[in-house]
Structure formats: structure tokens, C-alpha cells
Amino acid sequence: MFRTALRNVLAHKARLLMTVLAVLLGVAFVAGTLVFTSTISDAYQKSSEKGFTNVDVAISPDDSDDKDNPGDAPELSQSLLDKVTKLPGAESATGTVTGFAAIPDKDGKLVGDGFTSSGGNYFPSKDGKDARYTMEEGRGPTNVREVALDSKTADRADYKIGDSIDVSVDGPVLKQKVVGIFTTDDGNVAAGGSLALFDTRTAQKLYAEPGKYTGIELKAKPGTTQEALKAQVQKVLPDRTEADTGEKLADDQAEDIKNGMSGMRTGMLAFAGIALFVGIFIIANTFTMLVAQRTKELALMRAVGASRRQVTRSVLIEATVVGSIAAVTGLLAGIGIGAGLRSLLNSSGATVPDGPLVITPTAVGASLFVGIVVTVLAAWLPGRRAAKIPPVAAMGSVHAPPTTRGLVVRNSIGALFAGVGIALVLAATTMDDGKGPMGLGAGLLMIGVFVLTPLLSRPLIAAAAPVLRIFGMPGKLARQNAVRNPRRTAATASALMIGLTLITGLTVIAGGIQNAIDKMARDSLKADYIVSMASMTPLAPEVGEKLEKQPEVKESSPLRLSPTRIDGKKTDLAGVNGKAIGNLTKLEFTEGSFAGLGGNRVVVDKDLAEDRGWKVGSSLPTTFEDGKKSRLVVSGIYEGNVIISGVMIDNAALTPHVKDIADFQVLLKTKDGVSGDTKEALEKALGDNPAIKVQTMDDVSNDIAKLINLMLNMLYGLLAMAVIVAVLGVVNTLAMSVFERSQEIGMLRAIGLDRKGIKRMVRLESLVISLFGGVLGIGLGVFFGWAAGELIGPSLGTYELVLPWGRMGLFLVLAALVGVLAALWPARRAAKLNMLAAIKAE
């Protein structure tokens, strides 16, 4: 039986090739995901370890909650640096100051990612060098007008020693001269960010306070362990500061990297699972057809003494051989995919630290397990079904038509699953947390539809009959062939259906979210322009002051956040211009209005007021971030949303208590409204600074659309794997269908149907099957998209179902294109069949 199974594999090389490809693609995706994420994670981890090479103990402010002072912990003092420098176990101590620094290139565009564009201080030791940075050229900065750049940023922006550059920390542009170019192990720089170094006094002025540091790093003397040095440090630490060993910091950063990569890995593996799930249909379909074609052969084996178990085992041996080949080749392809993804990431500008390609035992084991087990499981049912056919019945081919009882049982089970699935999905839309029930319901509905697909195929394909009549006899034959074997048609169409269900559902959800946020922003704001930092870091107060003085500006309000403790709970206060905010927003008040905003009076959003039990007139005991206490009075309650919520107070009352004054945004109302000239004038007033965004509502909407489209395109790319596997399924089905119908095709040729007609028949059959799967997939996708939107709706008050008709039409065209492309080879093969040889074929 083993030799027979191997001979069957070799005898059906062309037919099994598609099955191998289907499994191979799924395995390759799994292996590629594991190799890629392991490689990136390992590179970042080693880079972070390098970053802590010279750090044995690090001291930082402790920002844990403080009942007496809700503000951020104070920076570290020079006196603390002096104390720890003198510790017996400390060889050296470095005061660090870090923050954001945007560096534009010579064309005025930001270098790096923006969010990872950082600034720091150059802290020379007695020899005049900073051990953290190795100068390739020039020297470290020594005064307020000098800066040093990391070598990668200097290369990308083509900066050299002596060049004058613009640097933006919190808004205003600083004119700096490049005096040094250095190398660093900083993980942000390795990941594509930028790093600018200032002298320590300048960095303190920009990021902290004179004489203060954001951190202190210590190097231990030879023979002193990190733990021993930490114990010495803890004896001199003031309140609200903490110390950690360099080893712990490296481990924590490595764990953060691992957790960050786990989300990407889980997402990519989910799509690999989808591709494999689609592949299961193809594998099962392939083995079902192969077994059906060999019915008489299997019957003869039973007649000469083979048992049912041996017949089943022979099919499983074939599946094991196919799965093993696919798993090994898939693993090799996956390693190539992992390397390719890394290169693609580097070429897109999101560079990653250098490091070797990491192929873990997990990746190898998972690839082999997935490839072999999935194939064997998918082939088990056809093998078991073949073994149950009585030898005499198989020889007479009386087993072929499925029994009425079998169809009734199948349709009953499908209807039950689909009904329960729909009920669960609908029930989940009314629950506060219905994600679990909705996921279960969606899974049951998909299974139910798959089981019912043979039943659905007849009426849906019959609906295409009027169009197929246009093509004459080939069109009529194509329709009949498509419904001749409903189970095979269903399995083929289901593979495409799954991919299009997910693609359509994600598109519907994304479109609704984009529309909701856009509508919310337009319904909440009257402002013509919103000014903010490109990195979402705070703006210097000078930005708002400068804009307020511009002749184009009618009204303005900076949005200023400050951590406070209100009524015993830590709460952020939002400072606004009390006189102008009412003309810059469109918030609806349930009680009171902005008119009462001033002094110690505040307005709060409805949800927060209900949660805390506040009403108009409520007196709220408050501790500001500087530790001073007061009582705020609620003068109004408004309907908040995702964009605007919380407690608002007039900036005149808040600013005296703010340690470092900075604005999150500045809202502007201009005299002439939105216009290109006005926007250009505002940008010019800010020095044409690329780090500052001056946006209209349309600009904000476009940013949201770009972000959502970027995410969708990534998801489309991942789901394309499932669609490719589905294409292979259609090709496989048609190729085997042509083989099965060789005699019939020969007869059609004999009675006058030419080769062009044969090709057209096969192509139309493929087109009908693909469109059938496409219609089912788009329909289910819209339903799931609507249901998910009902869950999202309560958190996004402006959410409503938006059907992307254009994209859905494109998906249907894609399904048709899949059918046309999948039929090219089978149609050509059918047309080339020798007429007489085909008629004689059994």
C-alpha cells in the first residue's frame, strides 16, 4: 500500500502541484512571519543592549502617583549628580537631558520619523569626550549656537561640518551650526530616527531647567557589581526618584520590544491562518476529486483484499508526502519572505538595526507541523469517504450521486449553524461588550454559509443564465457545468468567499470610522485652522502668542494641559481662552455655557460629570500641579466626544500653576476664513517650520484618510495571500474538471463545437464560480461590517454605516478577474485535447 501511494503521487504530479502550492503559500507566510519578527526583535534587542553598555545604574524621576503633588516628578539636581559621582563604587556619572528635536533636510522636509527625532546633551568627561558618542568628524557642541548630528541623519540630509541648519524643539526655529558628526548605539537612530546633541546648558534650557537633568547614568568601578552600586545610590536618593541597574533596563526594553513585536506577529499569523484555512478547502477539494477519479482503482484494491483502513491509509500517505514537500519548500520560501520583508522595511525609510537573519527552531517546527498536519487533516475525510464505498458499487459508479438524505442532513446542519450565527451576531450588537459573542456568531455563520453553499449555488448561478445566453451554447454549457457538482463548486467558491468577506468587512468598518471622526471634528469645531507639532509633542507658548498677533487672525485659543487632582482623583485640566473658545467650538451644553468660564469656574463633559456626580454649582476641591490648593466651581456641562472632553478652565486661572507652559494645540479663527493665502501667511509667520502643522479641517480629514488607507492597504496586502490561494483553487478545480470531462469535451468537439467555443465554455464556468464566491463574500462582509459598526457606534456618536460602493464594485471586478486568469491554462488544455483520444478515454 505504501508503494502504491507513492506511485499515485508520482502519477498525478500536475494535479497535485496546485495542492502543494496552496500549502506552500500558507506555510511560507507562517515561516516568513516568524523569521521576520524574530529577526527584527533580535536586532532591536541587541541594539538596546549596546545602548546600555556603559550604564550600570540609571537614576530617573519617579512619576508614580503622589497625593500631595499631582504634577510630574521634578528633574534631577546638580547636587544629586555631585553626590553620586563621589560614591565609592562609581567610576563616573553622566547627567543626561533628552527631549524632541526636529531636523529638516535641505529641502525643508523632516528627517527621520518625527516621533523618534530626539535631542540630547553632550556631556564631556575630563578628557573632553562623551563615552556615549564617538565623533567621526569635528567635536562636541560647546555653546548655544552649536549642534552635533548622528552620522545617519547627516548622510540622509547631506549635512557636513560647518553647515547651518534649522532645529525645532517645541516650535520656534533655532539656527544652529553643525560642529560634529558622531556614531551612536541609540535604538531610535538605528530605527530611522535622528539625534541632535546640544551642549548641556543649552539642552537644560530646552528640555528641563538650568542645572537640572532628566536622568543620571553611572558606570561602576571594576569589582563593583551593578546591584552593589544601586544599593549605594539608593542611600542618597531624594523623594520621587528611582534607580535601576543597566541590566534591568536592558531586560525591560527587550521585553517592551518583544511585546511590541508580539502584536505584529499575532496579526500576521492570523492572516497566515486565514490563508491556510482557505488552503484547506483546496486540499480537501483536490483529494476528493483525486479519490473520485480513482474510484474503480480503489474498488479493485478492496476486491483483491485491501481493507478500509488500508485504503484510508494510502490516501493519508499521499497527503503526508505532499504536505512534507510543501512544508519544506514553504519553510525555504518563508525564510526568503522574512529577508525580503526586512529589506522592504529598510527601503521604505523605516530602517531597523543591523543584525543577522534569525531562523528559530520554533519557525522550523511550526512550518513542518502546519504543512504536514493541515494537509493530512484535509485529506482524511475524502480518504475515509472512499474507504466506505462498497467495491461492487464503486465499479458500477453507482456511488456518485449524493443521496437525498445526505443533502437534507447537510442543509439542515448548515441552516442551524447559519441561524445560530446570525442570532448571536444580532444579539451582540445590543450588548455593552459583545466582541466575544459576535466573534463566535461570525464564525458559526461562516461555517453555516460554507455548508449551505451547494444549496445556494443553484439559484445564484441560475440568476446569471440570461447573461450567459448571450454567449450561445458555450454559455449554456458553462452554467450547467458550474451546477453539475455543487459541492465542488461550493468548495472552490468558498475559498474566494472567505478572503472577500474579510476584505469587504474591514473596508466597511474603516469607512464608517473615518466618516465618524471626520463628522465629529466638523461638528465639534468652528476653528478655521488647527496648529500643532508634527510629532504631537507640546508647542511653545510663543507660537500661540505670535499667531494671535497676526493681522489675519480674528480669534485664537491655545489648548493647555495640566495634571491636577480634582475631588481626590488625578485629572487633566484643559486650559483655554475663555473669551474665544465659544466661537472656536460647536459644543452643545446640557446646562450652562462657555459664558460662565472664567476665574475658578470650569465646564465639564456630561460623561465625566455623571461618573463623578457633579452638577452645575458643584464645588470641587482641587490640587494644582504646583501643589497649591483651590476650589473650582462647575458652571456648565457639555456633550463631549472623542475629540473634545474633560474639564476646561480659563488659561488665566491655570497658567500661574503650570510649571512648564506648553500648548497641545492652537485653534484659530481668521478674518477671511480658509484660503491658501491665509494659510501661507500663517506658515510664513512661523518661519515655514516643517515641525509645525497648520491644518484646515480638510487637512485633518485627509490625514485621517491617509492613516486609515495605509492600514487598509497593509491588510489588503496580507489578505492577498488568501486570494492567491483561492485562485489556485479555481485553477485546480477547472483543471481536474477538464480531466474528468475529457470524453464529454471530445464529443462536443465531434458534434461541431470548435476550440474557441471550448475555451469560452471553460472560461465562463470559471467566471461564474468566481463571481458566485465574490457575491457571497461581499454580502457577508457588508453584514459583518454593519454588525461591527453597531458595537463601535456607542463610543463614536457620529458613526453610521457607509457602504463603499466603488470599492465593492472593484472587489467584484477582482473576483471576475480571478475567474478569467484562473481559467487560462485549463481552457487552453481543454481546447488542445485530441478529439478521438478524448472520446475513447474512460
PDB file of N, CA, C and O in Angstrom, residues 477 481 484 734-755 757-759 761-762 765 826-839 841:
ATOM      1  N   LEU A 477     -23.611  25.669 -21.604  1.00  0.00           N
ATOM      2  CA  LEU A 477     -22.830  24.551 -21.069  1.00  0.00           C
ATOM      3  C   LEU A 477     -22.052  24.966 -19.819  1.00  0.00           C
ATOM      4  O   LEU A 477     -21.918  24.185 -18.872  1.00  0.00           O
ATOM      5  N   ASN A 481     -22.302  23.127 -16.273  1.00  0.00           N
ATOM      6  CA  ASN A 481     -21.099  22.554 -15.659  1.00  0.00           C
ATOM      7  C   ASN A 481     -20.878  23.100 -14.251  1.00  0.00           C
ATOM      8  O   ASN A 481     -20.417  22.384 -13.360  1.00  0.00           O
ATOM      9  N   ARG A 484     -23.273  21.313 -11.966  1.00  0.00           N
ATOM     10  CA  ARG A 484     -23.294  19.856 -12.081  1.00  0.00           C
ATOM     11  C   ARG A 484     -22.808  19.196 -10.796  1.00  0.00           C
ATOM     12  O   ARG A 484     -23.353  18.206 -10.338  1.00  0.00           O
ATOM     13  N   LEU A 734     -10.805  23.604 -12.062  1.00  0.00           N
ATOM     14  CA  LEU A 734     -11.063  23.590 -13.506  1.00  0.00           C
ATOM     15  C   LEU A 734     -10.198  22.557 -14.213  1.00  0.00           C
ATOM     16  O   LEU A 734     -10.666  21.851 -15.118  1.00  0.00           O
ATOM     17  N   ALA A 735      -8.927  22.480 -13.791  1.00  0.00           N
ATOM     18  CA  ALA A 735      -8.026  21.516 -14.430  1.00  0.00           C
ATOM     19  C   ALA A 735      -8.535  20.091 -14.238  1.00  0.00           C
ATOM     20  O   ALA A 735      -8.542  19.278 -15.177  1.00  0.00           O
ATOM     21  N   MET A 736      -8.972  19.773 -13.036  1.00  0.00           N
ATOM     22  CA  MET A 736      -9.483  18.431 -12.770  1.00  0.00           C
ATOM     23  C   MET A 736     -10.839  18.217 -13.435  1.00  0.00           C
ATOM     24  O   MET A 736     -11.157  17.108 -13.867  1.00  0.00           O
ATOM     25  N   SER A 737     -11.611  19.290 -13.505  1.00  0.00           N
ATOM     26  CA  SER A 737     -12.906  19.185 -14.172  1.00  0.00           C
ATOM     27  C   SER A 737     -12.713  18.881 -15.650  1.00  0.00           C
ATOM     28  O   SER A 737     -13.435  18.069 -16.238  1.00  0.00           O
ATOM     29  N   VAL A 738     -11.711  19.521 -16.266  1.00  0.00           N
ATOM     30  CA  VAL A 738     -11.407  19.252 -17.679  1.00  0.00           C
ATOM     31  C   VAL A 738     -10.965  17.799 -17.843  1.00  0.00           C
ATOM     32  O   VAL A 738     -11.370  17.108 -18.780  1.00  0.00           O
ATOM     33  N   PHE A 739     -10.148  17.310 -16.912  1.00  0.00           N
ATOM     34  CA  PHE A 739      -9.680  15.927 -16.984  1.00  0.00           C
ATOM     35  C   PHE A 739     -10.851  14.961 -16.887  1.00  0.00           C
ATOM     36  O   PHE A 739     -10.938  13.988 -17.642  1.00  0.00           O
ATOM     37  N   GLU A 740     -11.769  15.243 -15.948  1.00  0.00           N
ATOM     38  CA  GLU A 740     -12.927  14.369 -15.752  1.00  0.00           C
ATOM     39  C   GLU A 740     -13.829  14.352 -16.979  1.00  0.00           C
ATOM     40  O   GLU A 740     -14.444  13.336 -17.305  1.00  0.00           O
ATOM     41  N   ARG A 741     -13.912  15.508 -17.633  1.00  0.00           N
ATOM     42  CA  ARG A 741     -14.863  15.646 -18.743  1.00  0.00           C
ATOM     43  C   ARG A 741     -14.185  15.494 -20.103  1.00  0.00           C
ATOM     44  O   ARG A 741     -14.699  15.997 -21.104  1.00  0.00           O
ATOM     45  N   SER A 742     -13.057  14.814 -20.127  1.00  0.00           N
ATOM     46  CA  SER A 742     -12.336  14.657 -21.394  1.00  0.00           C
ATOM     47  C   SER A 742     -13.221  14.032 -22.467  1.00  0.00           C
ATOM     48  O   SER A 742     -13.273  14.494 -23.614  1.00  0.00           O
ATOM     49  N   GLN A 743     -13.934  12.965 -22.098  1.00  0.00           N
ATOM     50  CA  GLN A 743     -14.797  12.279 -23.078  1.00  0.00           C
ATOM     51  C   GLN A 743     -15.894  13.215 -23.556  1.00  0.00           C
ATOM     52  O   GLN A 743     -16.183  13.286 -24.759  1.00  0.00           O
ATOM     53  N   GLU A 744     -16.479  13.931 -22.610  1.00  0.00           N
ATOM     54  CA  GLU A 744     -17.561  14.861 -22.957  1.00  0.00           C
ATOM     55  C   GLU A 744     -17.058  15.972 -23.877  1.00  0.00           C
ATOM     56  O   GLU A 744     -17.726  16.325 -24.867  1.00  0.00           O
ATOM     57  N   ILE A 745     -15.867  16.503 -23.585  1.00  0.00           N
ATOM     58  CA  ILE A 745     -15.300  17.570 -24.423  1.00  0.00           C
ATOM     59  C   ILE A 745     -15.004  17.037 -25.823  1.00  0.00           C
ATOM     60  O   ILE A 745     -15.231  17.718 -26.837  1.00  0.00           O
ATOM     61  N   GLY A 746     -14.509  15.775 -25.901  1.00  0.00           N
ATOM     62  CA  GLY A 746     -14.278  15.164 -27.213  1.00  0.00           C
ATOM     63  C   GLY A 746     -15.572  15.056 -28.002  1.00  0.00           C
ATOM     64  O   GLY A 746     -15.588  15.318 -29.212  1.00  0.00           O
ATOM     65  N   MET A 747     -16.663  14.659 -27.331  1.00  0.00           N
ATOM     66  CA  MET A 747     -17.961  14.558 -28.017  1.00  0.00           C
ATOM     67  C   MET A 747     -18.432  15.924 -28.503  1.00  0.00           C
ATOM     68  O   MET A 747     -18.965  16.057 -29.609  1.00  0.00           O
ATOM     69  N   LEU A 748     -18.259  16.959 -27.665  1.00  0.00           N
ATOM     70  CA  LEU A 748     -18.667  18.310 -28.066  1.00  0.00           C
ATOM     71  C   LEU A 748     -17.891  18.765 -29.303  1.00  0.00           C
ATOM     72  O   LEU A 748     -18.457  19.383 -30.213  1.00  0.00           O
ATOM     73  N   ARG A 749     -16.598  18.438 -29.327  1.00  0.00           N
ATOM     74  CA  ARG A 749     -15.795  18.799 -30.492  1.00  0.00           C
ATOM     75  C   ARG A 749     -16.290  18.029 -31.726  1.00  0.00           C
ATOM     76  O   ARG A 749     -16.352  18.585 -32.823  1.00  0.00           O
ATOM     77  N   ALA A 750     -16.663  16.748 -31.497  1.00  0.00           N
ATOM     78  CA  ALA A 750     -17.092  15.910 -32.624  1.00  0.00           C
ATOM     79  C   ALA A 750     -18.389  16.406 -33.242  1.00  0.00           C
ATOM     80  O   ALA A 750     -18.598  16.270 -34.452  1.00  0.00           O
ATOM     81  N   ILE A 751     -19.285  16.992 -32.423  1.00  0.00           N
ATOM     82  CA  ILE A 751     -20.579  17.430 -32.963  1.00  0.00           C
ATOM     83  C   ILE A 751     -20.563  18.912 -33.374  1.00  0.00           C
ATOM     84  O   ILE A 751     -21.615  19.492 -33.650  1.00  0.00           O
ATOM     85  N   GLY A 752     -19.364  19.525 -33.384  1.00  0.00           N
ATOM     86  CA  GLY A 752     -19.279  20.842 -34.004  1.00  0.00           C
ATOM     87  C   GLY A 752     -18.822  22.006 -33.156  1.00  0.00           C
ATOM     88  O   GLY A 752     -18.676  23.118 -33.677  1.00  0.00           O
ATOM     89  N   LEU A 753     -18.572  21.813 -31.846  1.00  0.00           N
ATOM     90  CA  LEU A 753     -18.118  22.938 -31.012  1.00  0.00           C
ATOM     91  C   LEU A 753     -16.608  23.105 -31.233  1.00  0.00           C
ATOM     92  O   LEU A 753     -15.833  22.193 -30.960  1.00  0.00           O
ATOM     93  N   ASP A 754     -16.214  24.263 -31.765  1.00  0.00           N
ATOM     94  CA  ASP A 754     -14.802  24.454 -32.096  1.00  0.00           C
ATOM     95  C   ASP A 754     -13.970  24.747 -30.844  1.00  0.00           C
ATOM     96  O   ASP A 754     -14.481  24.858 -29.728  1.00  0.00           O
ATOM     97  N   ARG A 755     -12.646  24.865 -31.047  1.00  0.00           N
ATOM     98  CA  ARG A 755     -11.739  25.083 -29.917  1.00  0.00           C
ATOM     99  C   ARG A 755     -12.031  26.397 -29.190  1.00  0.00           C
ATOM    100  O   ARG A 755     -11.928  26.472 -27.963  1.00  0.00           O
ATOM    101  N   GLY A 757     -14.907  27.751 -28.869  1.00  0.00           N
ATOM    102  CA  GLY A 757     -16.101  27.524 -28.051  1.00  0.00           C
ATOM    103  C   GLY A 757     -15.773  26.762 -26.774  1.00  0.00           C
ATOM    104  O   GLY A 757     -16.327  27.046 -25.709  1.00  0.00           O
ATOM    105  N   ILE A 758     -14.839  25.780 -26.875  1.00  0.00           N
ATOM    106  CA  ILE A 758     -14.422  25.028 -25.682  1.00  0.00           C
ATOM    107  C   ILE A 758     -13.745  25.961 -24.684  1.00  0.00           C
ATOM    108  O   ILE A 758     -14.017  25.940 -23.473  1.00  0.00           O
ATOM    109  N   LYS A 759     -12.841  26.807 -25.178  1.00  0.00           N
ATOM    110  CA  LYS A 759     -12.158  27.763 -24.304  1.00  0.00           C
ATOM    111  C   LYS A 759     -13.163  28.679 -23.616  1.00  0.00           C
ATOM    112  O   LYS A 759     -13.085  28.948 -22.420  1.00  0.00           O
ATOM    113  N   MET A 761     -16.295  28.143 -23.018  1.00  0.00           N
ATOM    114  CA  MET A 761     -17.100  27.405 -22.041  1.00  0.00           C
ATOM    115  C   MET A 761     -16.364  27.303 -20.697  1.00  0.00           C
ATOM    116  O   MET A 761     -16.938  27.563 -19.635  1.00  0.00           O
ATOM    117  N   VAL A 762     -15.077  26.923 -20.749  1.00  0.00           N
ATOM    118  CA  VAL A 762     -14.305  26.763 -19.517  1.00  0.00           C
ATOM    119  C   VAL A 762     -14.115  28.113 -18.821  1.00  0.00           C
ATOM    120  O   VAL A 762     -14.232  28.224 -17.597  1.00  0.00           O
ATOM    121  N   GLU A 765     -17.369  29.190 -17.189  1.00  0.00           N
ATOM    122  CA  GLU A 765     -17.602  28.394 -15.984  1.00  0.00           C
ATOM    123  C   GLU A 765     -16.781  28.947 -14.818  1.00  0.00           C
ATOM    124  O   GLU A 765     -17.283  29.128 -13.700  1.00  0.00           O
ATOM    125  N   PRO A 826      -6.424  25.906 -17.830  1.00  0.00           N
ATOM    126  CA  PRO A 826      -7.378  24.814 -18.056  1.00  0.00           C
ATOM    127  C   PRO A 826      -8.116  24.936 -19.393  1.00  0.00           C
ATOM    128  O   PRO A 826      -8.370  23.918 -20.062  1.00  0.00           O
ATOM    129  N   ALA A 827      -8.481  26.179 -19.785  1.00  0.00           N
ATOM    130  CA  ALA A 827      -9.205  26.361 -21.049  1.00  0.00           C
ATOM    131  C   ALA A 827      -8.325  25.973 -22.234  1.00  0.00           C
ATOM    132  O   ALA A 827      -8.768  25.324 -23.188  1.00  0.00           O
ATOM    133  N   ARG A 828      -7.069  26.371 -22.161  1.00  0.00           N
ATOM    134  CA  ARG A 828      -6.140  26.028 -23.244  1.00  0.00           C
ATOM    135  C   ARG A 828      -5.943  24.516 -23.315  1.00  0.00           C
ATOM    136  O   ARG A 828      -5.888  23.924 -24.397  1.00  0.00           O
ATOM    137  N   ARG A 829      -5.850  23.891 -22.145  1.00  0.00           N
ATOM    138  CA  ARG A 829      -5.663  22.454 -22.082  1.00  0.00           C
ATOM    139  C   ARG A 829      -6.871  21.730 -22.673  1.00  0.00           C
ATOM    140  O   ARG A 829      -6.723  20.738 -23.414  1.00  0.00           O
ATOM    141  N   ALA A 830      -8.065  22.217 -22.338  1.00  0.00           N
ATOM    142  CA  ALA A 830      -9.293  21.591 -22.854  1.00  0.00           C
ATOM    143  C   ALA A 830      -9.373  21.698 -24.370  1.00  0.00           C
ATOM    144  O   ALA A 830      -9.775  20.751 -25.060  1.00  0.00           O
ATOM    145  N   ALA A 831      -8.975  22.884 -24.887  1.00  0.00           N
ATOM    146  CA  ALA A 831      -9.072  23.100 -26.336  1.00  0.00           C
ATOM    147  C   ALA A 831      -8.073  22.246 -27.098  1.00  0.00           C
ATOM    148  O   ALA A 831      -8.282  21.936 -28.281  1.00  0.00           O
ATOM    149  N   LYS A 832      -6.982  21.841 -26.448  1.00  0.00           N
ATOM    150  CA  LYS A 832      -5.939  21.078 -27.127  1.00  0.00           C
ATOM    151  C   LYS A 832      -6.171  19.569 -27.096  1.00  0.00           C
ATOM    152  O   LYS A 832      -5.395  18.809 -27.672  1.00  0.00           O
ATOM    153  N   LEU A 833      -7.211  19.126 -26.373  1.00  0.00           N
ATOM    154  CA  LEU A 833      -7.469  17.689 -26.274  1.00  0.00           C
ATOM    155  C   LEU A 833      -7.710  17.087 -27.660  1.00  0.00           C
ATOM    156  O   LEU A 833      -8.435  17.649 -28.486  1.00  0.00           O
ATOM    157  N   ASN A 834      -7.097  15.943 -27.901  1.00  0.00           N
ATOM    158  CA  ASN A 834      -7.328  15.224 -29.153  1.00  0.00           C
ATOM    159  C   ASN A 834      -8.740  14.645 -29.139  1.00  0.00           C
ATOM    160  O   ASN A 834      -9.121  13.930 -28.214  1.00  0.00           O
ATOM    161  N   MET A 835      -9.502  14.968 -30.166  1.00  0.00           N
ATOM    162  CA  MET A 835     -10.919  14.620 -30.202  1.00  0.00           C
ATOM    163  C   MET A 835     -11.148  13.116 -30.057  1.00  0.00           C
ATOM    164  O   MET A 835     -11.915  12.669 -29.199  1.00  0.00           O
ATOM    165  N   LEU A 836     -10.475  12.319 -30.858  1.00  0.00           N
ATOM    166  CA  LEU A 836     -10.711  10.872 -30.858  1.00  0.00           C
ATOM    167  C   LEU A 836     -10.187  10.232 -29.578  1.00  0.00           C
ATOM    168  O   LEU A 836     -10.823   9.361 -28.991  1.00  0.00           O
ATOM    169  N   ALA A 837      -9.004  10.702 -29.114  1.00  0.00           N
ATOM    170  CA  ALA A 837      -8.439  10.141 -27.886  1.00  0.00           C
ATOM    171  C   ALA A 837      -9.342  10.466 -26.694  1.00  0.00           C
ATOM    172  O   ALA A 837      -9.514   9.641 -25.784  1.00  0.00           O
ATOM    173  N   ALA A 838      -9.928  11.650 -26.712  1.00  0.00           N
ATOM    174  CA  ALA A 838     -10.805  12.050 -25.611  1.00  0.00           C
ATOM    175  C   ALA A 838     -12.069  11.205 -25.588  1.00  0.00           C
ATOM    176  O   ALA A 838     -12.559  10.810 -24.531  1.00  0.00           O
ATOM    177  N   ILE A 839     -12.630  10.917 -26.770  1.00  0.00           N
ATOM    178  CA  ILE A 839     -13.861  10.110 -26.828  1.00  0.00           C
ATOM    179  C   ILE A 839     -13.609   8.699 -26.296  1.00  0.00           C
ATOM    180  O   ILE A 839     -14.453   8.120 -25.611  1.00  0.00           O
ATOM    181  N   ALA A 841     -11.446   7.955 -24.019  1.00  0.00           N
ATOM    182  CA  ALA A 841     -10.993   7.993 -22.624  1.00  0.00           C
ATOM    183  C   ALA A 841     -12.069   7.499 -21.691  1.00  0.00           C
ATOM    184  O   ALA A 841     -13.256   7.694 -21.917  1.00  0.00           O
TER     185      ALA A 841
END
